[in-house]
Short mmCIF file of C-alpha atoms in Angstrom, two decimals:
data_model
loop_
_atom_site.label_atom_id
_atom_site.label_comp_id
_atom_site.label_asym_id
_atom_site.label_seq_id
_atom_site.Cartn_x
_atom_site.Cartn_y
_atom_site.Cartn_z
CA MET J 92 -3.31 64.35 19.76
CA THR J 93 -0.50 64.97 16.98
CA GLN J 94 3.11 64.86 18.40
CA PRO J 95 4.36 68.57 18.28
CA SER J 96 7.68 69.24 16.66
CA PHE J 97 7.60 72.92 17.57
CA GLY J 98 8.33 74.18 21.05
CA VAL J 99 8.47 77.40 23.08
CA ILE J 100 10.82 77.94 26.07
CA GLY J 101 9.75 80.95 28.24
CA LEU J 102 6.47 81.82 29.13
CA ALA J 103 6.27 85.41 29.77
CA VAL J 104 3.77 87.20 27.72
CA MET J 105 5.37 87.20 24.58
CA GLY J 106 6.49 83.57 24.88
CA GLU J 107 2.68 82.57 25.67
CA ASN J 108 1.29 84.56 22.80
CA LEU J 109 3.52 83.18 20.24
CA ALA J 110 2.96 79.57 21.53
CA LEU J 111 -0.89 80.30 21.12
CA ASN J 112 -0.32 82.09 17.71
CA VAL J 113 1.56 78.90 16.34
CA GLU J 114 -1.34 76.44 17.85
CA SER J 115 -4.02 78.57 16.36
CA ARG J 116 -2.39 78.15 12.70
CA GLY J 117 -2.61 74.49 13.23
CA PHE J 118 0.67 73.42 14.57
CA PRO J 119 0.67 71.61 17.82
CA VAL J 120 3.05 73.15 20.25
CA ALA J 121 5.04 72.00 23.62
CA VAL J 122 5.80 74.51 26.23
CA TYR J 123 8.15 74.86 29.06
CA ASN J 124 9.05 77.45 31.70
CA ARG J 125 11.97 77.15 34.31
CA THR J 126 9.18 77.96 36.80
CA SER J 127 6.51 75.24 36.79
CA SER J 128 4.08 77.31 38.44
CA LYS J 129 3.95 79.57 35.51
CA THR J 130 3.61 76.65 33.03
CA GLU J 131 0.74 75.40 35.25
CA ASP J 132 -1.26 78.48 35.16
CA PHE J 133 -0.85 78.84 31.59
CA MET J 134 -2.12 75.10 30.73
CA ALA J 135 -4.89 75.71 33.25
CA LYS J 136 -6.23 79.06 31.86
CA ARG J 137 -5.06 80.50 28.46
CA ALA J 138 -4.02 76.78 27.03
CA SER J 139 -6.78 74.73 28.61
CA ASP J 140 -8.59 73.92 25.48
CA LYS J 141 -5.44 74.17 23.14
CA ASN J 142 -3.43 71.67 21.24
CA VAL J 143 -0.52 72.33 23.78
CA THR J 144 1.38 70.08 25.65
CA ALA J 145 3.50 71.00 28.80
CA ALA J 146 6.75 69.85 30.03
CA TYR J 147 8.05 70.53 33.36
CA SER J 148 11.78 69.62 32.67
CA LEU J 149 13.89 70.34 29.74
CA GLU J 150 14.27 66.45 29.17
CA GLU J 151 10.75 66.03 29.15
CA PHE J 152 10.40 68.80 26.77
CA VAL J 153 12.77 67.62 24.33
CA LYS J 154 11.54 64.17 24.47
CA THR J 155 7.70 65.56 23.41
CA LEU J 156 8.77 67.01 20.56
CA ALA J 157 9.19 65.08 16.93
CA ARG J 158 12.34 65.50 15.05
CA PRO J 159 13.57 67.51 13.83
CA ARG J 160 12.69 69.64 16.65
CA LYS J 161 12.27 73.48 16.46
CA ILE J 162 12.55 75.41 19.72
CA LEU J 163 11.92 78.93 20.20
CA VAL J 164 13.66 80.21 23.24
CA MET J 165 11.87 83.54 24.58
CA VAL J 166 14.01 84.46 27.62
CA LYS J 167 15.83 87.65 28.25
CA ALA J 168 18.67 88.55 26.04
CA GLY J 169 22.12 87.94 26.96
CA LYS J 170 23.37 85.28 29.51
CA PRO J 171 20.03 83.60 29.96
CA VAL J 172 19.94 82.72 26.17
CA ASP J 173 23.29 81.09 26.38
CA ILE J 174 22.12 79.33 29.75
CA VAL J 175 19.05 77.66 27.88
CA ILE J 176 21.57 76.90 24.95
CA ASP J 177 23.89 75.13 27.03
CA GLN J 178 21.23 73.07 28.43
CA LEU J 179 19.55 71.97 25.53
CA LYS J 180 22.57 71.03 23.61
CA PRO J 181 23.16 67.68 24.98
CA LEU J 182 19.49 66.59 24.76
CA LEU J 183 19.44 67.62 21.00
CA GLU J 184 20.29 65.70 18.00
CA PRO J 185 21.80 66.71 14.74
CA GLY J 186 19.31 68.40 12.32
CA ASP J 187 17.44 69.86 15.40
CA MET J 188 16.95 73.74 15.71
CA ILE J 189 17.01 76.51 18.28
CA ILE J 190 15.72 79.60 17.42
CA ASP J 191 16.34 82.70 19.52
CA GLY J 192 13.13 85.25 19.36
CA GLY J 193 14.44 87.63 22.17
CA ASN J 194 16.17 91.01 21.26
CA SER J 195 19.86 89.51 21.30
CA LEU J 196 22.84 91.55 20.15
CA TYR J 197 23.65 90.45 16.78
CA GLU J 198 27.46 89.76 17.67
CA GLU J 199 26.28 87.11 20.26
CA THR J 200 23.91 85.70 17.57
CA GLU J 201 26.79 85.57 15.34
CA ARG J 202 28.95 83.36 17.68
CA ARG J 203 25.94 81.32 18.73
CA THR J 204 25.31 80.23 15.16
CA LYS J 205 28.95 79.32 14.49
CA ASP J 206 28.92 77.23 17.81
CA LEU J 207 26.01 75.39 17.14
CA GLU J 208 26.20 74.69 13.52
CA ALA J 209 29.59 73.02 14.27
CA THR J 210 27.55 70.74 16.21
CA GLY J 211 25.09 69.67 13.47
CA LEU J 212 22.24 71.83 15.20
CA GLY J 213 20.48 74.55 13.25
CA PHE J 214 20.20 78.01 14.93
CA VAL J 215 18.11 81.18 13.81
CA GLY J 216 18.29 84.49 15.37
CA MET J 217 14.96 86.10 14.81
CA GLY J 218 13.92 89.65 15.35
CA VAL J 219 10.29 89.87 16.61
CA SER J 220 8.22 92.74 16.38
CA GLY J 221 4.79 93.69 17.44
CA GLY J 222 4.53 93.77 21.20
CA GLU J 223 2.21 91.44 23.09
CA GLU J 224 -0.95 91.92 20.45
CA GLY J 225 1.50 91.36 17.57
CA ALA J 226 2.85 88.10 19.11
CA LEU J 227 -0.64 86.68 19.52
CA HIS J 228 -2.09 87.88 16.41
CA GLY J 229 0.48 88.32 13.97
CA PRO J 230 3.89 90.03 14.38
CA SER J 231 6.62 91.28 11.74
CA LEU J 232 9.26 88.37 11.86
CA MET J 233 12.97 88.82 11.00
CA PRO J 234 14.82 85.59 10.67
CA GLY J 235 18.72 85.20 10.20
CA GLY J 236 20.70 82.16 9.89
CA THR J 237 21.52 79.72 6.97
CA ASP J 238 18.87 79.72 4.12
CA THR J 239 18.31 76.20 4.59
CA ALA J 240 17.30 76.50 8.49
CA TYR J 241 14.59 79.45 6.98
CA GLN J 242 13.21 77.03 4.57
CA GLU J 243 12.40 74.63 7.29
CA LEU J 244 10.86 77.21 9.53
CA GLU J 245 8.85 79.02 6.64
CA PRO J 246 5.74 77.10 6.81
CA ILE J 247 5.34 77.95 10.44
CA LEU J 248 6.34 81.58 10.07
CA THR J 249 4.49 82.65 7.04
CA LYS J 250 1.32 81.57 8.65
CA ILE J 251 2.01 83.08 12.31
CA ALA J 252 3.51 86.37 10.63
CA ALA J 253 0.99 89.20 10.16
CA GLN J 254 -0.62 89.60 6.70
CA VAL J 255 -0.80 92.47 4.46
CA ASP J 256 -1.60 93.07 0.97
CA ASP J 257 1.74 91.92 -0.45
CA GLY J 258 2.33 88.97 1.43
CA PRO J 259 3.08 87.90 5.32
CA CYS J 260 5.49 90.03 7.23
CA VAL J 261 8.44 87.81 7.03
CA THR J 262 11.26 87.19 4.83
CA TYR J 263 14.70 85.46 4.70
CA ILE J 264 16.77 88.31 6.11
CA GLY J 265 20.39 87.05 5.80
CA PRO J 266 23.01 84.86 7.34
CA GLY J 267 24.46 84.78 10.87
CA GLY J 268 23.03 87.80 13.08
CA ALA J 269 21.31 89.58 10.19
CA GLY J 270 17.99 89.09 11.61
CA HIS J 271 18.64 90.60 15.05
CA TYR J 272 20.71 93.46 13.39
CA VAL J 273 17.59 94.47 11.23
CA LYS J 274 15.58 94.10 14.28
CA MET J 275 18.13 96.12 16.24
CA VAL J 276 17.95 98.94 13.45
CA HIS J 277 14.22 98.60 13.59
CA ASN J 278 14.19 99.61 17.23
CA GLY J 279 16.57 102.50 16.62
CA ILE J 280 14.06 103.64 14.13
CA GLU J 281 11.34 103.21 16.69
CA TYR J 282 13.21 105.37 19.10
CA GLY J 283 13.74 108.06 16.58
CA ASP J 284 9.94 107.93 15.83
CA MET J 285 8.52 107.95 19.09
CA GLN J 286 10.75 110.81 20.38
CA LEU J 287 9.34 112.80 17.53
CA ILE J 288 5.98 112.50 18.51
CA ALA J 289 6.84 112.92 22.05
CA GLU J 290 8.33 116.67 20.60
CA ALA J 291 5.35 116.95 18.22
CA TYR J 292 3.07 116.66 21.71
CA ASP J 293 5.45 118.93 23.68
CA LEU J 294 5.05 121.72 20.96
CA LEU J 295 1.01 121.32 21.03
CA LYS J 296 0.72 120.96 24.53
CA HIS J 297 3.05 123.43 26.16
CA GLY J 298 3.52 125.57 22.93
CA LEU J 299 0.13 125.93 22.13
CA GLY J 300 -1.69 124.96 25.03
CA LEU J 301 -3.87 122.13 23.66
CA ASP J 302 -5.81 120.12 26.04
CA HIS J 303 -6.13 116.09 26.06
CA LYS J 304 -9.18 116.37 23.94
CA GLN J 305 -7.74 118.61 21.25
CA LEU J 306 -4.65 116.55 21.14
CA HIS J 307 -6.71 113.44 20.76
CA GLN J 308 -8.45 115.10 17.85
CA VAL J 309 -5.20 116.47 16.25
CA PHE J 310 -3.54 112.95 16.41
CA SER J 311 -6.49 111.13 15.17
CA GLU J 312 -6.70 113.53 12.22
CA TRP J 313 -3.06 113.12 11.53
CA ASN J 314 -3.78 109.45 11.59
CA THR J 315 -5.94 109.59 8.45
CA THR J 316 -3.08 111.38 6.15
CA ASP J 317 -1.27 109.51 3.93
CA GLU J 318 2.21 110.91 5.45
CA LEU J 319 1.55 110.04 9.22
CA ASN J 320 -0.89 107.08 9.21
CA SER J 321 1.09 104.84 11.34
CA PHE J 322 0.38 102.53 14.48
CA LEU J 323 2.32 104.83 16.59
CA ILE J 324 0.21 107.90 15.83
CA GLU J 325 -2.87 105.71 16.34
CA ILE J 326 -2.02 104.88 20.00
CA THR J 327 -1.01 108.20 20.73
CA ALA J 328 -4.29 109.43 19.73
CA ASP J 329 -5.80 106.70 22.10
CA ILE J 330 -3.55 107.68 24.86
CA PHE J 331 -4.75 111.10 25.09
CA LYS J 332 -8.39 110.14 25.70
CA TYR J 333 -7.69 107.81 28.24
CA ILE J 334 -8.90 109.35 31.69
CA ASP J 335 -7.39 107.89 34.88
CA PRO J 336 -10.45 106.38 36.93
CA ASP J 337 -8.75 107.52 40.45
CA THR J 338 -8.03 111.18 39.70
CA ASN J 339 -10.52 111.79 36.87
CA GLN J 340 -7.37 113.42 34.92
CA PRO J 341 -5.93 112.04 31.74
CA LEU J 342 -3.64 109.47 32.64
CA VAL J 343 -0.51 110.49 30.48
CA ASP J 344 -0.33 113.78 32.67
CA LEU J 345 0.46 111.77 35.79
CA ILE J 346 3.08 109.36 34.13
CA LEU J 347 6.59 110.28 35.47
CA ASP J 348 8.73 111.78 32.77
CA SER J 349 11.50 109.44 33.00
CA ALA J 350 11.96 107.07 29.87
CA GLY J 351 13.42 103.44 30.05
CA GLN J 352 15.50 101.81 27.65
CA LYS J 353 16.37 98.11 26.93
CA GLY J 354 19.71 98.57 24.98
CA THR J 355 18.77 97.95 21.38
CA GLY J 356 18.72 101.88 20.57
CA ARG J 357 22.19 102.22 21.97
CA TRP J 358 23.44 99.08 20.27
CA THR J 359 22.28 100.73 16.98
CA VAL J 360 24.19 104.30 17.85
CA VAL J 361 27.31 101.97 18.77
CA SER J 362 26.96 100.26 15.56
CA SER J 363 26.64 103.13 13.36
CA LEU J 364 29.75 104.94 15.02
CA GLU J 365 31.47 101.79 14.16
CA LEU J 366 30.43 101.63 10.65
CA GLY J 367 30.80 105.47 10.27
CA VAL J 368 26.91 106.30 9.23
CA PRO J 369 25.36 109.17 10.63
CA ILE J 370 21.94 108.51 12.54
CA PRO J 371 21.47 111.82 14.57
CA THR J 372 17.91 111.42 14.76
CA ILE J 373 18.30 108.09 16.51
CA TYR J 374 21.34 109.23 18.70
CA ALA J 375 19.41 112.17 19.92
CA ALA J 376 16.29 109.94 20.82
CA VAL J 377 18.33 107.62 22.84
CA ASN J 378 19.99 110.70 24.42
CA ALA J 379 16.43 111.94 25.24
CA ARG J 380 15.59 109.08 27.23
CA VAL J 381 19.11 109.24 28.95
CA ILE J 382 18.44 112.73 30.03
CA SER J 383 15.04 112.23 31.09
CA SER J 384 16.23 110.00 33.78
CA TYR J 385 17.64 112.55 35.46
CA LYS J 386 14.52 113.66 37.01
CA GLN J 387 15.68 115.02 40.25
CA GLU J 388 18.41 116.99 38.81
CA ARG J 389 15.87 118.55 36.37
CA VAL J 390 13.43 119.44 38.70
CA ALA J 391 16.35 121.17 40.87
CA ALA J 392 17.83 122.79 37.61
CA ALA J 393 14.63 124.08 36.55
CA LYS J 394 14.56 126.22 39.99
CA GLU J 395 17.95 127.83 38.93
CA LEU J 396 18.12 128.02 35.24
CA ILE J 397 15.37 130.21 34.07
CA GLY J 398 15.04 130.42 30.30
CA THR J 399 12.73 131.94 28.03
CA THR J 400 8.84 130.38 28.38
CA GLY J 401 5.37 131.20 26.86
CA ASN J 402 2.92 130.36 24.32
CA TYR J 403 2.92 130.50 20.79
CA GLU J 404 1.19 133.55 19.71
CA GLY J 405 0.43 132.99 16.09
CA ASP J 406 -2.51 131.13 13.99
CA SER J 407 -2.86 128.16 15.83
CA GLN J 408 -4.15 125.95 13.07
CA ALA J 409 -1.40 127.10 10.90
CA PHE J 410 1.26 125.93 13.90
CA ILE J 411 -0.26 122.75 14.31
CA ASN J 412 -0.14 122.12 10.50
CA LYS J 413 3.53 123.27 10.34
CA VAL J 414 4.22 120.82 13.27
CA ARG J 415 2.44 117.97 11.23
CA ASP J 416 4.79 118.76 8.33
CA ALA J 417 8.18 118.99 10.57
CA LEU J 418 7.24 115.63 11.95
CA TYR J 419 6.80 114.14 8.40
CA CYS J 420 10.24 115.46 7.33
CA SER J 421 11.74 114.44 10.47
CA LYS J 422 10.69 110.91 10.41
CA MET J 423 11.53 110.41 6.74
CA CYS J 424 15.19 111.49 7.92
CA SER J 425 15.26 108.86 10.88
CA TYR J 426 13.79 106.15 8.34
CA ALA J 427 16.72 107.28 6.09
CA GLN J 428 19.26 106.95 8.57
CA GLY J 429 18.12 103.67 9.68
CA MET J 430 18.18 102.48 6.10
CA ALA J 431 21.44 103.82 5.15
CA LEU J 432 22.83 102.07 8.15
CA LEU J 433 21.29 98.91 7.01
CA GLY J 434 22.71 99.00 3.63
CA LYS J 435 26.30 99.55 5.30
CA ALA J 436 25.95 96.83 7.65
CA SER J 437 24.87 94.43 4.39
CA GLU J 438 28.23 95.37 2.68
CA GLU J 439 30.34 95.13 5.80
CA PHE J 440 28.82 91.78 7.21
CA ASN J 441 28.02 90.46 3.75
CA TYR J 442 24.33 90.30 4.86
CA ASN J 443 23.09 90.83 1.18
CA LEU J 444 20.05 92.31 2.94
CA ASN J 445 16.99 93.40 0.73
CA LEU J 446 15.70 96.57 1.91
CA ALA J 447 12.51 96.73 -0.19
CA GLU J 448 11.65 93.49 1.28
CA THR J 449 12.79 94.88 4.91
CA ALA J 450 10.44 97.77 4.30
CA ARG J 451 7.81 95.43 3.15
CA ILE J 452 7.72 93.11 6.43
CA TRP J 453 7.41 96.28 8.45
CA LYS J 454 4.24 97.11 6.87
CA GLY J 455 2.22 95.07 9.33
CA GLY J 456 2.43 93.98 12.89
CA CYS J 457 5.57 95.79 14.17
CA ILE J 458 5.72 98.74 16.31
CA ILE J 459 6.93 101.02 13.44
CA ARG J 460 4.34 99.92 10.86
CA ALA J 461 3.20 102.90 8.72
CA GLY J 462 1.31 103.87 5.31
CA PHE J 463 4.73 105.47 3.94
CA LEU J 464 6.48 101.97 4.30
CA ASP J 465 4.84 101.23 1.03
CA LYS J 466 6.33 103.84 -0.46
CA ILE J 467 9.78 103.19 1.14
CA LYS J 468 9.36 99.31 -0.49
CA ASN J 469 8.84 100.93 -3.77
CA ALA J 470 11.69 103.18 -3.57
CA PHE J 471 14.07 100.44 -2.79
CA ASN J 472 12.65 98.50 -5.64
CA GLU J 473 12.98 101.09 -8.31
CA ASN J 474 16.46 101.54 -7.11
CA PRO J 475 18.05 98.73 -4.76
CA LYS J 476 21.53 100.89 -4.68
CA LEU J 477 19.63 103.87 -3.62
CA PRO J 478 22.38 105.47 -1.22
CA ASN J 479 19.52 107.65 0.77
CA LEU J 480 15.82 107.86 1.04
CA LEU J 481 15.92 111.58 0.86
CA LEU J 482 17.06 110.78 -2.83
CA ALA J 483 14.14 108.86 -3.94
CA PRO J 484 12.03 111.46 -6.08
CA GLU J 485 8.64 111.07 -3.74
CA PHE J 486 10.32 111.85 -0.41
CA LYS J 487 12.70 114.23 -2.00
CA GLN J 488 9.86 116.46 -3.48
CA THR J 489 8.05 115.98 -0.13
CA ILE J 490 10.56 117.25 1.84
CA LEU J 491 11.42 120.16 -0.47
CA ASP J 492 7.88 121.27 -0.23
CA ARG J 493 7.53 121.25 3.58
CA GLN J 494 11.09 122.53 4.59
CA ASP J 495 9.85 125.90 5.22
CA ALA J 496 7.35 124.91 7.72
CA TRP J 497 9.99 122.46 9.15
CA ARG J 498 12.29 125.30 9.93
CA ASP J 499 9.68 127.53 11.35
CA VAL J 500 8.76 125.09 13.83
CA LEU J 501 12.47 124.85 14.87
CA VAL J 502 12.69 128.90 15.16
CA ALA J 503 9.33 128.63 17.25
CA SER J 504 10.77 125.98 19.87
CA ASN J 505 13.94 128.02 20.12
CA GLN J 506 11.83 130.94 21.21
CA LEU J 507 9.55 129.08 23.42
CA GLY J 508 12.33 127.06 25.33
CA ILE J 509 10.93 123.71 24.24
CA PRO J 510 13.55 121.17 23.35
CA VAL J 511 13.16 119.49 20.13
CA PRO J 512 16.42 117.46 20.03
CA ALA J 513 15.14 115.05 17.41
CA PHE J 514 13.59 117.61 15.54
CA SER J 515 16.69 119.47 15.23
CA ALA J 516 18.65 116.76 14.35
CA SER J 517 16.75 115.85 11.61
CA LEU J 518 16.90 119.02 10.12
CA ASP J 519 20.45 119.54 10.78
CA TYR J 520 21.03 116.00 8.81
CA PHE J 521 18.97 117.24 6.06
CA ASP J 522 20.90 120.46 5.94
CA SER J 523 24.23 118.63 6.13
CA TYR J 524 23.50 115.81 3.56
CA ARG J 525 22.45 118.55 0.77
CA ARG J 526 25.42 120.57 1.43
CA ASP J 527 28.33 120.20 -1.28
CA ARG J 528 30.86 121.85 1.13
CA LEU J 529 30.96 121.59 5.05
CA PRO J 530 33.12 123.43 7.23
CA GLN J 531 35.47 120.27 8.09
CA ASN J 532 38.16 121.71 5.83
CA LEU J 533 38.75 123.85 9.08
CA THR J 534 38.76 120.74 11.16
CA GLN J 535 41.36 119.18 8.80
CA ALA J 536 43.48 121.96 9.10
CA GLN J 537 43.46 121.72 12.80
CA ARG J 538 44.16 118.40 12.98
CA ASP J 539 47.25 119.00 10.64
CA TYR J 540 48.37 121.85 12.57
CA PHE J 541 48.51 120.29 15.81
CA GLY J 542 48.97 116.48 15.06
CA ALA J 543 50.33 116.54 11.38
CA HIS J 544 47.36 114.47 10.10
CA THR J 545 47.74 115.64 6.92
CA TYR J 546 44.74 116.81 4.50
CA GLU J 547 43.96 116.66 0.70
CA ARG J 548 43.06 119.74 -1.63
CA THR J 549 40.43 120.48 -3.69
CA ASP J 550 42.71 121.97 -6.50
CA LYS J 551 45.31 119.30 -6.83
CA GLU J 552 45.72 115.31 -6.05
CA GLY J 553 47.92 114.10 -3.26
CA VAL J 554 48.32 114.11 0.74
CA PHE J 555 49.81 117.52 2.18
CA HIS J 556 51.01 118.69 5.53
CA THR J 557 51.87 122.24 6.30
CA GLU J 558 54.17 123.86 8.96
CA TRP J 559 51.15 126.35 10.08
CA ALA J 560 53.09 128.26 12.62
CA GLN J 561 54.59 131.39 11.08
CA SER J 562 57.74 132.80 12.52
#
């Protein structure tokens, strides 16, 4: 058996699947897990006939690997990553490389990169998207670090990544924490995408009264369209047709309406505030998950705060089509916000991101893969300095053609008392971005009134302050 130079630490499902993916592409792999029984189980079952070498201590693991060693760490983000790195450092030699494949905060990746490169070790913070299936059969990979480090990993990464019509879904993202930053924003877009789909479902189920069979049909049809064809729409259609064997009811109706989060959506919002980039759709999605966790309070409030209810009384198919158009327009706003944030971060942190390539590597493997990503790629290829996706000719006309339906859906949702925070935030973003004058002139006047913060004028140059109180 050829001595492996690639190893995986952490054998939860993602780690196992990535190890098997690497091995299936012709690269022998060494594996280690802190709990030996987990390693034994993996070797006895899934890796029993594979070119995989097990180690039961870090010392043994490192000795198993040929130099230069390439070690993929798949442990929980945060302190566990630092613990593993600290344990590995005295065992490694200059030229060896550690790859963090978890959802680490990009600022921690920046710190680890500087620390390890100062010792002669390589470090790559790599975003991995695609869930369990993607990890096994081909994820979208977002590696950041030095270009030299990426070149060493490229022969493996291009083989294990998802493959689409224009290449493997991996590219060199940029220096330092660039890979984890892009993955963070990817997850923020994912939050927005999922919330928008949930709101469309809510309107169709509780506003229109569609049952699970009808919902399956609608989402299956939407998945055949150029606008909405995507992994998330596809799995949503599948969810509606799954019947719980214990109750013979649609399983989705039995799931508690309290959604969790692992932090990447919140980090995206925090970064957007720090960089001054508006991402209201993504913020609304994060906030929707937060308020969903107040389940007991909501149940109690439902008995006290009686609002408008009812069913949509117009043409059902026409309303379904309007919800479809509103969903697409809102999704475009969510992606536009995410790409604008990436553009600003690229300038601020000197990442030199290629937004066309970023969209391209999201076309396969990852959770937000969708048909229109090819159009996003083309938009940034045509104009790498495009300030906002909404200004790209194809997307601009698409939204202009559908905005009446979008507005009708918002009116209907308000009349029915169905909350659509992400739909609303998306339309507000569109309307705010297209206005050449917003009411913040009054805000500036107020700030100057109570705090002498000054203001600028539209009719002359300079900075001004007024004594507003009239005697």
